[in-house]
Short mmCIF file of C-alpha atoms in Angstrom, two decimals:
data_model
loop_
_atom_site.label_atom_id
_atom_site.label_comp_id
_atom_site.label_asym_id
_atom_site.label_seq_id
_atom_site.Cartn_x
_atom_site.Cartn_y
_atom_site.Cartn_z
CA MET A 1325 13.47 -15.31 40.46
CA ASP A 1326 15.72 -18.11 39.71
CA LEU A 1327 15.52 -18.64 36.44
CA LEU A 1328 18.24 -20.33 35.05
CA ALA A 1329 18.22 -23.01 38.14
CA THR A 1330 17.30 -26.48 37.77
CA HIS A 1331 13.86 -28.03 37.62
CA ARG A 1332 12.36 -28.63 41.05
CA SER A 1333 12.11 -32.14 42.53
CA ASP A 1334 9.20 -34.39 43.34
CA SER A 1335 8.12 -34.76 47.19
CA GLU A 1336 9.76 -37.85 47.73
CA GLY A 1337 13.09 -35.50 46.58
CA ALA A 1338 13.86 -37.90 43.49
CA GLU A 1339 15.18 -35.77 40.50
CA CYS A 1340 12.27 -35.42 37.92
CA PRO A 1341 13.83 -36.90 34.55
CA SER A 1342 14.36 -34.15 31.77
CA ARG A 1343 11.63 -33.29 28.79
CA TYR A 1344 14.02 -35.68 26.58
CA GLN A 1345 13.73 -38.19 28.91
CA LEU A 1346 9.93 -38.13 28.94
CA GLU A 1347 9.77 -37.92 25.26
CA LEU A 1348 11.92 -41.16 25.09
CA TYR A 1349 9.27 -42.75 27.13
CA LEU A 1350 6.20 -41.92 25.14
CA ALA A 1351 8.01 -42.99 22.27
CA GLU A 1352 8.73 -46.12 23.75
CA GLU A 1353 12.52 -46.19 23.33
CA LEU A 1354 13.63 -46.39 27.32
CA PRO A 1355 15.27 -49.22 28.35
CA GLU A 1356 12.39 -51.27 30.39
CA ASP A 1357 14.18 -50.32 33.47
CA VAL A 1358 14.41 -46.85 32.99
CA SER A 1359 10.74 -46.59 31.89
CA ALA A 1360 9.67 -48.43 34.97
CA LYS A 1361 11.04 -45.46 36.87
CA VAL A 1362 9.77 -42.95 34.95
CA GLU A 1363 6.31 -44.53 35.11
CA THR A 1364 6.42 -45.16 38.96
CA HIS A 1365 8.08 -41.18 39.43
CA SER A 1366 5.84 -39.80 37.31
CA ARG A 1367 2.74 -41.16 39.29
CA GLY A 1368 3.90 -40.00 42.68
CA CYS A 1369 5.24 -35.95 40.67
CA SER A 1370 2.08 -33.73 39.84
CA ARG A 1371 5.04 -31.25 37.63
CA CYS A 1372 6.01 -34.72 35.36
CA ALA A 1373 2.10 -36.28 35.68
CA GLN A 1374 1.18 -32.91 34.16
CA LEU A 1375 3.53 -32.62 31.59
CA LEU A 1376 3.13 -35.92 30.21
CA ASN A 1377 -0.79 -35.10 30.14
CA ALA A 1378 -0.13 -32.12 28.13
CA CYS A 1379 2.51 -33.99 25.52
CA ARG A 1380 -0.46 -36.83 25.03
CA ALA A 1381 -2.62 -34.37 24.77
CA ASP A 1382 -0.69 -32.20 22.55
CA ASN A 1383 0.17 -35.31 20.26
CA ASP A 1384 -3.64 -35.71 19.70
CA ALA A 1385 -4.54 -31.69 18.73
CA PHE A 1386 -1.15 -32.53 16.22
CA PHE A 1387 -2.91 -34.95 13.81
CA GLU A 1388 -6.50 -32.97 14.14
CA ARG A 1389 -4.64 -30.11 13.36
CA HIS A 1390 -2.21 -31.09 10.72
CA SER A 1391 -3.39 -34.34 8.47
CA PHE A 1392 -0.73 -36.58 6.93
CA GLU A 1393 -2.14 -35.32 3.52
CA SER A 1394 -0.97 -31.46 3.99
CA PHE A 1395 2.16 -32.48 5.55
CA TYR A 1396 3.54 -34.96 2.70
CA GLN A 1397 1.94 -31.83 0.09
CA SER A 1398 4.29 -29.61 2.34
CA LEU A 1399 7.28 -31.66 1.75
CA GLU A 1400 7.27 -33.10 -1.51
CA GLN A 1401 7.51 -28.90 -2.37
CA LEU A 1402 10.18 -28.29 -0.02
CA VAL A 1403 12.11 -31.34 -1.43
CA GLU A 1404 11.37 -30.26 -4.97
CA LYS A 1405 12.49 -26.45 -4.04
CA SER A 1406 15.71 -27.53 -2.26
CA GLU A 1407 16.47 -29.98 -5.55
CA ALA A 1408 15.82 -26.53 -7.77
CA LEU A 1409 17.92 -24.53 -6.00
CA GLU A 1410 20.86 -27.36 -5.69
CA THR A 1411 20.72 -27.35 -9.44
CA ALA A 1412 20.32 -23.77 -10.06
CA LEU A 1413 23.93 -23.04 -7.83
CA GLU A 1414 25.64 -25.88 -9.44
CA ASN A 1415 24.52 -24.30 -13.26
CA ASN A 1416 25.65 -21.09 -11.47
CA ALA A 1417 21.79 -19.66 -12.60
CA THR A 1418 19.41 -16.88 -11.54
CA LEU A 1419 16.73 -17.98 -9.57
CA PRO A 1420 13.17 -16.99 -10.28
CA ALA A 1421 12.75 -13.49 -9.05
CA THR A 1422 11.42 -13.32 -5.03
CA GLU A 1423 8.58 -11.32 -4.25
CA THR A 1424 9.23 -7.51 -4.56
CA ARG A 1425 7.52 -4.90 -2.92
CA GLN A 1426 6.63 -1.27 -4.30
CA ALA A 1427 8.94 1.08 -3.97
CA SER A 1428 7.65 4.30 -1.77
CA ASP A 1429 7.12 7.58 -3.95
CA ALA A 1430 10.31 9.16 -2.66
CA SER A 1431 12.45 6.39 -3.99
CA ARG A 1432 10.58 6.30 -7.19
CA LYS A 1433 11.25 9.37 -7.75
CA LEU A 1434 15.50 8.95 -7.01
CA GLN A 1435 15.21 6.51 -9.34
CA GLN A 1436 14.06 8.93 -12.31
CA LYS A 1437 16.11 11.35 -11.87
CA ASP A 1438 19.40 8.91 -12.33
CA ASN A 1439 17.13 7.56 -15.25
CA LYS A 1440 17.94 10.61 -17.04
CA VAL A 1441 20.70 10.21 -17.49
CA PHE A 1442 20.60 7.02 -18.72
CA SER A 1443 17.53 8.35 -21.02
CA TRP A 1444 20.10 11.31 -22.02
CA MET A 1445 22.63 9.30 -23.22
CA LYS A 1446 19.80 6.88 -25.07
CA SER A 1447 18.66 10.16 -26.93
CA TRP A 1448 22.17 11.29 -28.34
CA GLY A 1449 22.18 7.08 -29.37
CA ASP A 1450 18.90 7.36 -31.26
CA LEU A 1451 19.85 11.03 -32.88
CA LEU A 1452 23.58 9.13 -34.01
CA SER A 1453 21.46 6.35 -35.68
CA SER A 1454 19.03 8.96 -37.34
CA TRP A 1455 21.97 10.86 -38.56
CA SER A 1456 23.90 8.51 -39.45
CA ALA A 1457 21.25 6.77 -41.72
CA SER A 1458 19.82 9.94 -43.50
CA LEU A 1459 24.06 11.23 -44.50
CA ARG A 1460 24.14 7.77 -45.42
CA SER A 1461 27.76 9.20 -43.49
CA PRO A 1462 30.42 6.28 -44.64
CA LEU A 1463 31.94 6.43 -40.96
CA PRO A 1464 31.19 2.99 -39.81
CA LEU A 1465 28.56 3.73 -36.82
CA GLY A 1466 30.67 1.69 -34.27
CA ALA A 1467 33.51 4.30 -34.43
CA VAL A 1468 31.23 7.18 -33.42
CA MET A 1469 29.45 5.68 -30.87
CA ALA A 1470 32.88 4.65 -29.45
CA VAL A 1471 34.15 8.32 -29.70
CA LEU A 1472 30.95 9.37 -27.76
CA ALA A 1473 31.10 6.74 -25.36
CA LEU A 1474 34.40 8.08 -24.46
CA LEU A 1475 33.82 11.37 -24.80
CA THR A 1476 30.54 10.85 -21.86
CA VAL A 1477 32.26 7.97 -20.19
CA GLY A 1478 35.85 9.24 -20.04
CA PRO A 1479 35.57 11.65 -17.53
CA LEU A 1480 33.62 8.64 -15.29
CA LEU A 1481 35.89 6.77 -14.92
CA LEU A 1482 38.37 9.26 -13.91
CA GLU A 1483 36.27 10.58 -11.18
CA GLU A 1484 36.31 8.84 -7.52
CA TYR A 1485 33.28 6.97 -6.04
CA VAL A 1486 31.59 9.40 -3.61
CA ASP A 1487 29.90 8.96 -0.60
CA ALA A 1488 27.77 12.90 -1.22
CA PRO A 1489 26.12 13.24 2.72
CA ASP A 1490 23.11 14.74 0.81
CA THR A 1491 22.06 11.61 -0.92
CA PRO A 1492 21.26 7.84 0.14
CA GLN A 1493 24.18 5.72 0.84
CA GLY A 1494 26.06 4.14 -2.23
CA VAL A 1495 28.16 4.03 -4.90
CA ARG A 1496 27.36 7.32 -6.74
CA LEU A 1497 28.88 8.94 -9.66
CA ARG A 1498 29.37 12.48 -9.60
CA SER A 1499 26.95 12.44 -12.85
CA GLY A 1500 24.30 10.78 -10.74
CA ILE A 1501 25.09 7.41 -12.25
CA ILE A 1502 24.82 4.57 -9.57
CA ALA A 1503 27.89 2.07 -10.43
CA PRO A 1504 27.20 -1.69 -10.48
CA GLY A 1505 27.46 -3.14 -6.11
CA ALA A 1506 25.29 -0.15 -4.69
CA LEU A 1507 23.35 -0.13 -2.08
CA GLU A 1508 20.19 2.03 -1.25
CA VAL A 1509 18.17 2.16 2.06
CA TYR A 1510 15.31 3.55 2.74
CA LEU A 1511 13.90 4.47 6.22
CA LEU A 1512 10.10 4.16 6.91
CA ARG A 1513 8.89 6.33 10.03
CA ALA A 1514 5.29 6.98 11.34
CA GLY A 1515 3.97 6.73 8.06
CA GLU A 1516 6.97 8.55 5.83
CA ALA A 1517 9.33 6.98 3.93
CA GLY A 1518 12.15 8.38 2.29
CA PRO A 1519 15.68 8.15 1.43
CA ALA A 1520 18.04 6.85 4.85
CA LEU A 1521 21.64 8.24 4.94
CA SER A 1522 25.16 6.73 6.57
CA GLY A 1523 25.92 8.13 9.54
CA HIS A 1524 22.21 9.23 11.06
CA VAL A 1525 20.36 8.31 13.75
CA PHE A 1526 17.68 5.95 14.04
CA LEU A 1527 15.26 4.67 16.23
CA GLU A 1528 14.30 1.40 17.46
CA GLY A 1529 10.85 0.92 15.23
CA ASP A 1530 12.19 2.02 12.36
CA ARG A 1531 11.79 0.23 9.15
CA LEU A 1532 14.42 -0.09 6.76
CA GLN A 1533 13.75 -0.98 3.29
CA PHE A 1534 16.62 -2.01 0.66
CA VAL A 1535 17.45 -1.30 -2.92
CA LEU A 1536 20.06 -2.97 -4.72
CA HIS A 1537 21.74 -1.67 -7.99
CA PRO A 1538 23.78 -5.04 -8.56
CA GLY A 1539 25.14 -4.80 -12.52
CA SER A 1540 27.51 -7.86 -12.65
CA TYR A 1541 27.25 -8.79 -9.10
CA ARG A 1542 24.23 -11.33 -9.36
CA TYR A 1543 24.52 -12.71 -5.97
CA LEU A 1544 24.29 -11.10 -2.14
CA HIS A 1545 24.84 -11.17 1.58
CA LEU A 1546 23.47 -8.32 3.55
CA VAL A 1547 24.03 -8.44 7.23
CA SER A 1548 24.44 -6.02 10.23
CA PHE A 1549 26.62 -6.07 12.91
CA ASP A 1550 26.54 -3.94 16.25
CA ALA A 1551 29.61 -2.64 17.90
CA GLU A 1552 29.41 -5.43 20.81
CA GLY A 1553 30.64 -7.85 18.12
CA ARG A 1554 27.28 -9.32 17.33
CA LEU A 1555 26.16 -10.34 13.74
CA THR A 1556 22.97 -10.91 12.38
CA TRP A 1557 21.71 -12.49 9.10
CA PHE A 1558 18.96 -10.28 6.54
CA TYR A 1559 19.25 -12.06 3.71
CA PRO A 1560 19.50 -14.75 2.90
CA GLN A 1561 17.40 -14.81 5.92
CA ASP A 1562 17.99 -18.07 6.70
CA GLY A 1563 21.86 -17.88 6.30
CA GLY A 1564 23.07 -20.32 3.79
CA THR A 1565 24.64 -19.61 0.26
CA SER A 1566 23.99 -16.25 -1.39
CA LEU A 1567 20.95 -15.02 -2.10
CA ALA A 1568 20.26 -14.83 -6.05
CA LEU A 1569 19.21 -11.70 -7.16
CA PRO A 1570 16.50 -11.39 -9.94
CA PRO A 1571 17.77 -9.68 -13.28
CA GLY A 1572 17.94 -6.00 -13.75
CA ASN A 1573 19.62 -3.04 -11.66
CA ASP A 1574 16.70 -1.80 -9.55
CA VAL A 1575 16.36 -4.74 -7.29
CA PHE A 1576 14.34 -4.38 -4.04
CA LEU A 1577 14.42 -6.81 -1.32
CA PRO A 1578 11.22 -8.58 0.37
CA GLY A 1579 10.24 -6.80 2.90
CA SER A 1580 11.61 -4.57 5.34
CA ILE A 1581 13.43 -4.96 8.68
CA GLU A 1582 12.84 -3.51 11.87
CA LEU A 1583 15.10 -2.53 14.00
CA ASP A 1584 14.67 -3.17 17.60
CA ASP A 1585 15.90 -1.55 21.08
CA TYR A 1586 19.46 -2.14 21.13
CA VAL A 1587 21.98 1.63 21.79
CA GLY A 1588 24.89 1.98 19.90
CA LEU A 1589 26.83 1.88 16.15
CA GLU A 1590 25.77 -0.98 14.14
CA ARG A 1591 26.84 -1.54 10.33
CA ILE A 1592 25.03 -2.90 7.45
CA GLU A 1593 26.95 -4.86 5.07
CA ALA A 1594 25.78 -6.18 1.34
CA VAL A 1595 28.57 -8.15 0.06
CA PHE A 1596 27.93 -8.60 -3.62
CA SER A 1597 29.67 -11.18 -5.93
CA ARG A 1598 29.38 -13.15 -9.33
CA LYS A 1599 29.39 -16.09 -7.79
CA PRO A 1600 27.22 -17.93 -4.49
CA ILE A 1601 29.64 -17.38 -1.57
CA SER A 1602 28.86 -19.38 1.44
CA GLU A 1603 27.84 -17.76 4.94
CA GLN A 1604 30.89 -19.58 6.28
CA VAL A 1605 33.15 -17.26 3.98
CA VAL A 1606 31.63 -14.05 5.25
CA ARG A 1607 31.80 -15.33 8.68
CA ASP A 1608 35.26 -15.69 8.30
CA ALA A 1609 36.13 -12.50 6.80
CA TYR A 1610 34.02 -10.81 9.59
CA GLU A 1611 36.22 -12.42 11.71
CA ALA A 1612 39.39 -11.70 10.30
CA MET A 1613 38.50 -7.98 10.39
CA LYS A 1614 37.13 -8.16 14.07
CA ALA A 1615 40.55 -10.16 15.15
CA GLY A 1616 42.79 -8.25 17.67
CA ARG A 1617 39.55 -5.54 18.07
CA GLU A 1618 38.59 -4.18 21.70
CA LEU A 1619 34.81 -3.78 22.25
CA PRO A 1620 33.22 -1.90 21.24
CA LEU A 1621 34.28 -1.64 17.52
CA PRO A 1622 35.01 1.27 16.19
CA LEU A 1623 32.38 0.97 13.42
CA ASP A 1624 32.15 3.87 11.98
CA ARG A 1625 36.34 3.82 11.27
CA MET A 1626 36.77 0.34 10.27
CA PRO A 1627 37.09 -0.98 6.87
CA PRO A 1628 34.28 -2.97 4.70
CA VAL A 1629 34.15 -6.73 5.21
CA ALA A 1630 36.83 -8.15 2.95
CA VAL A 1631 35.64 -11.25 0.91
CA GLU A 1632 37.67 -13.00 -2.23
CA ASP A 1633 35.98 -11.95 -5.69
CA ALA A 1634 33.17 -10.25 -3.85
CA LEU A 1635 32.49 -6.36 -3.15
CA SER A 1636 31.27 -5.04 0.29
CA ARG A 1637 29.17 -1.78 1.13
CA THR A 1638 28.38 -0.64 4.27
CA PHE A 1639 25.83 1.72 5.67
CA LEU A 1640 26.60 3.18 9.51
CA MET A 1641 23.54 3.56 11.69
CA VAL A 1642 24.12 5.16 14.81
CA LYS A 1643 20.98 3.75 17.54
CA GLU A 1644 19.80 5.64 19.80
CA MET B 819 12.81 -39.12 -2.01
CA THR B 820 14.25 -42.13 -0.63
CA LEU B 821 11.80 -43.53 1.35
CA ASN B 822 8.19 -44.33 0.06
CA ARG B 823 5.26 -42.63 1.09
CA VAL B 824 4.04 -45.42 3.58
CA GLU B 825 7.37 -45.61 5.52
CA ILE B 826 7.04 -41.23 5.76
CA GLU B 827 3.78 -41.66 7.16
CA ARG B 828 4.85 -44.30 9.53
CA LEU B 829 7.47 -42.10 10.76
CA TYR B 830 5.31 -38.94 10.58
CA LYS B 831 2.23 -40.57 12.93
CA LYS B 832 5.42 -42.09 15.73
CA HIS B 833 7.96 -38.65 15.79
CA GLY B 834 5.90 -35.66 13.93
CA PRO B 835 4.07 -34.32 16.68
CA MET B 836 6.97 -34.59 19.64
CA VAL B 837 9.52 -32.84 16.48
CA HIS B 838 6.77 -30.06 16.37
CA ARG B 839 6.38 -29.52 19.65
CA ARG B 840 10.14 -29.25 20.05
CA CYS B 841 10.49 -26.77 17.68
CA ARG B 842 7.37 -24.77 18.48
CA ALA B 843 8.96 -24.75 21.71
CA LEU B 844 12.31 -23.43 20.88
CA LEU B 845 10.74 -20.95 17.86
CA GLY B 846 7.92 -20.00 19.95
CA ASP B 847 5.87 -19.89 16.99
CA GLU B 848 3.39 -22.13 15.41
CA GLU B 849 4.07 -21.60 11.73
CA GLU B 850 7.70 -21.46 12.17
CA ALA B 851 7.46 -24.82 13.88
CA TRP B 852 5.72 -26.11 11.09
CA ASP B 853 8.23 -25.17 8.65
CA ALA B 854 10.75 -26.29 10.81
CA MET B 855 9.14 -29.87 11.19
CA GLN B 856 9.11 -30.10 7.65
CA GLU B 857 12.74 -29.20 7.14
CA VAL B 858 13.36 -31.91 9.77
CA PHE B 859 11.68 -34.82 8.02
CA MET B 860 13.64 -33.43 4.90
CA ARG B 861 16.57 -33.98 6.47
CA LEU B 862 15.43 -37.34 7.91
CA LEU B 863 15.28 -38.32 4.15
CA LYS B 864 18.40 -37.13 2.96
CA ASN B 865 20.14 -38.64 5.66
CA ASN B 866 18.67 -41.89 6.51
CA ALA B 867 21.67 -44.00 7.18
CA ALA B 868 22.08 -41.78 9.61
CA PHE B 869 18.73 -41.68 11.34
CA ARG B 870 18.45 -44.97 11.09
CA GLY B 871 22.18 -45.81 12.54
CA ASP B 872 21.20 -43.79 15.68
CA ALA B 873 20.42 -45.32 19.10
CA SER B 874 17.49 -43.87 19.14
CA PRO B 875 15.17 -42.47 16.31
CA THR B 876 14.08 -39.77 19.31
CA THR B 877 17.73 -39.06 20.27
CA TRP B 878 18.19 -38.15 16.60
CA LEU B 879 15.07 -36.03 15.59
CA TYR B 880 15.99 -34.22 18.92
CA ARG B 881 19.02 -33.18 17.95
CA VAL B 882 18.69 -32.47 14.67
CA SER B 883 15.55 -30.46 15.64
CA THR B 884 17.55 -28.56 18.13
CA ASN B 885 20.38 -27.54 15.73
CA LEU B 886 17.93 -26.67 12.85
CA CYS B 887 15.91 -24.58 15.17
CA LEU B 888 18.85 -22.65 16.73
CA ASN B 889 20.41 -22.05 13.37
CA ARG B 890 16.98 -20.54 12.31
CA ILE B 891 17.34 -18.63 15.23
CA ARG B 892 20.44 -17.57 14.64
CA ASP B 893 20.38 -16.19 11.34
CA LYS B 894 17.06 -14.83 11.62
CA LYS B 895 17.41 -11.21 13.12
CA THR B 896 16.93 -12.08 16.73
CA ARG B 897 17.13 -8.56 18.15
CA ALA B 898 14.66 -6.69 15.80
CA ARG B 899 10.87 -7.60 16.83
CA LYS B 900 8.65 -9.85 13.99
CA LEU B 901 6.47 -7.76 11.51
CA ALA B 902 3.98 -9.46 11.74
CA GLU B 903 1.69 -8.70 15.32
CA PRO B 904 1.50 -12.23 17.05
CA ASP B 905 -1.74 -14.79 16.31
CA PRO B 906 -3.59 -13.44 19.32
CA SER B 907 -5.18 -17.20 19.11
CA ALA B 908 -1.92 -18.78 19.52
CA ALA B 909 -1.85 -18.86 23.75
CA THR B 910 -5.00 -21.19 23.69
CA ARG B 911 -3.84 -23.22 21.24
CA PRO B 912 -2.58 -26.56 22.58
CA GLY B 913 0.50 -26.68 23.88
CA MET B 914 1.11 -23.19 23.81
CA GLY B 915 1.67 -21.51 26.94
CA THR B 916 1.05 -25.44 28.61
CA PRO B 917 3.16 -27.33 30.15
CA ALA B 918 4.43 -29.17 26.81
CA SER B 919 6.17 -25.74 26.61
CA PHE B 920 9.06 -23.98 27.84
CA ASP B 921 8.31 -21.40 30.55
CA PRO B 922 8.44 -18.31 28.72
CA GLU B 923 10.59 -16.50 30.99
CA ARG B 924 13.19 -18.75 31.35
CA ARG B 925 13.16 -19.42 27.15
CA ARG B 926 12.95 -15.70 26.68
CA LEU B 927 16.55 -15.23 28.77
CA VAL B 928 17.95 -18.15 27.64
CA LEU B 929 17.15 -17.45 24.19
CA SER B 930 18.56 -13.70 24.28
CA LEU B 931 21.70 -14.59 25.81
CA LEU B 932 22.53 -17.36 22.88
CA GLU B 933 23.96 -15.08 20.49
CA HIS B 934 27.01 -14.38 23.08
CA VAL B 935 28.26 -17.99 23.18
CA ASP B 936 29.58 -20.36 20.37
CA GLU B 937 27.38 -22.88 18.70
CA GLU B 938 28.30 -25.88 20.51
CA THR B 939 27.64 -23.81 24.21
CA ARG B 940 23.98 -22.69 22.97
CA ARG B 941 23.02 -26.51 21.97
CA ILE B 942 24.13 -27.29 25.12
CA VAL B 943 22.58 -24.26 27.18
CA VAL B 944 19.24 -25.41 25.37
CA TYR B 945 19.59 -28.46 26.26
CA TYR B 946 20.80 -28.02 30.52
CA PHE B 947 18.48 -24.81 31.14
CA LEU B 948 15.41 -24.99 29.06
CA ASP B 949 15.04 -29.56 28.84
CA GLU B 950 17.14 -29.46 32.03
CA MET B 951 18.94 -32.09 31.32
CA THR B 952 21.42 -33.85 32.95
CA LEU B 953 25.20 -33.93 31.95
CA ASP B 954 25.25 -37.51 31.86
CA GLU B 955 22.32 -37.19 28.98
CA ILE B 956 23.53 -34.21 27.54
CA SER B 957 27.02 -36.25 27.15
CA GLU B 958 25.61 -38.96 25.00
CA LEU B 959 23.47 -36.56 23.27
CA MET B 960 26.70 -34.47 21.99
CA ASN B 961 29.17 -36.80 22.69
CA LEU B 962 31.27 -34.34 25.09
CA SER B 963 32.96 -35.28 28.02
CA ALA B 964 31.23 -34.00 31.64
CA PRO B 965 34.36 -32.03 32.41
CA THR B 966 33.84 -30.28 28.98
CA LEU B 967 30.23 -29.41 29.85
CA ARG B 968 30.64 -28.24 33.22
CA LYS B 969 32.82 -26.03 31.57
CA ARG B 970 30.71 -24.45 28.72
CA ILE B 971 27.83 -24.22 31.09
CA LYS B 972 29.96 -22.24 33.81
CA HIS B 973 31.46 -19.95 30.97
CA PHE B 974 27.45 -19.26 29.80
CA ARG B 975 26.79 -18.78 33.57
CA SER B 976 29.90 -15.90 32.97
CA VAL B 977 28.26 -14.35 30.57
CA ALA B 978 25.05 -13.83 31.77
CA GLY B 979 26.63 -12.36 35.21
CA ARG B 980 28.20 -10.04 32.54
CA LEU B 981 25.59 -9.02 30.65
CA LEU B 982 22.57 -9.08 32.85
CA GLY B 983 24.69 -7.57 36.32
CA PRO B 984 26.47 -4.18 35.49
CA ARG B 985 22.89 -2.33 34.54
CA ASP B 986 21.32 -1.87 38.11
CA SER B 987 21.71 -3.07 41.56
CA ALA B 988 18.71 -5.14 41.31
CA GLY B 989 19.86 -7.21 38.10
CA MET B 990 23.33 -7.84 40.11
CA THR B 991 20.94 -9.25 42.94
CA PHE B 992 19.01 -11.19 40.80
CA VAL B 993 21.92 -12.22 39.33
CA SER B 994 23.91 -13.22 42.05
CA VAL B 995 20.72 -15.18 43.61
CA MET B 996 20.73 -17.51 40.04
CA LEU B 997 24.06 -18.00 39.73
CA PHE B 998 23.92 -19.12 43.40
CA ILE B 999 20.77 -21.36 43.25
CA GLY B 1000 21.62 -22.75 40.36
CA PHE B 1001 25.28 -23.43 41.51
CA LEU B 1002 23.52 -25.20 44.95
CA SER B 1003 21.44 -26.88 42.57
CA HIS B 1004 23.75 -28.39 40.97
CA GLY B 1005 26.48 -28.66 43.30
CA THR B 1006 25.78 -32.12 44.12
CA ARG B 1007 26.03 -33.38 40.61
CA TRP B 1008 30.07 -31.63 40.18
CA GLY B 1009 30.68 -32.89 43.35
CA PHE B 1010 31.15 -30.24 45.25
#
């Protein structure tokens, strides 16, 4: 089957006009002599005659389905959104939260476990406040809090980030606190949901959901690339400038990604930043990382994409 | 908006169906085509001077629709299946699966190979293999010389051969036949 061969010619052997030329003909934008040739040709060519008739029928059906009123309303809304986006980006503001989906029970349990640490710290803080008030302590509360913070956070600052093999990929400290710029991935397979682990095997049809802990990094690009060097944008869905994240530290990205039938290594990369960055910046950084390397890319041994003033987190998948 | 409503209505009635048809042919989805069409018109509103400066409004819209749709295809997860089930009534709608749309197999094949070439070559490939434009038409649309176009098309064919060929002997035969017939079809145009 010669799918990439050109179209067939008509019975007299003259070449058929392209679709583009037929559209120009229908729009009456061809020079007179060319238009006459197209008309003559289409009378003798069943293929082109059929195509022209189909376009004319399509034109009629289009207006039955899409009135100008509905189009104009949608266009106005699109223009308003576009102008709002431009204004928000200029002001470095955060856009209204996008729709989020409810997390699975497994992800809720995981967050509850992490929140215990914060609850513990808050309890100590409350206790300290009541103690200080009841004893009318001469010590400035701030000084006491500072000492407490030093005792609690100090060791954490000295800890290295650990990607524990039995916990979701993310920046998780030994104490259980999730540091800013963390990416958690959840797997939905055969109706079951649970934390997904970096470096594990994934199958066609698996669906992934993402939970972010951006901290002060309010903007995101989430992309994937495979060992053949192909780059795909997950969020923002149409590429462009970074996705602005809503406030809060548990951000559920809307929707889920269904994995295709690609076999081999594939890596998801979350590029967090404090200011919006363009898609091209991320692409350039990706190209720089890939430069000089042979295919297939050793994704398991390559560093995260390096983007200035941004934080990159990776999640590796072995696709089978 | 930079145009008044009357002017927008005139442009919509004259060019709306063509833009929508083109977007649908490339994106393969009615809803996406509707969204893409609105974006094309939004760009028209923002670039009114460029639109009016072009020799042909259809040419400008054709070019912008193609670029926008290819960007959409590039940026969404092209290798993952859509989460929503396809609309079962889509095939019965006018224009879907009719001569006004691209041959589904050809479209599928060409779009699946696009990610392996650069953006400019993608546009050339769509115009050449899906729109079946002549090199002269593509040259005028993209302001590229015929030798450059031939070179890019040749590169695409070699990429296609490399990607489709090694899987099995049937694939090799298919690619060989495809390339041979394609070469024959365009041989006279290239002066061979």
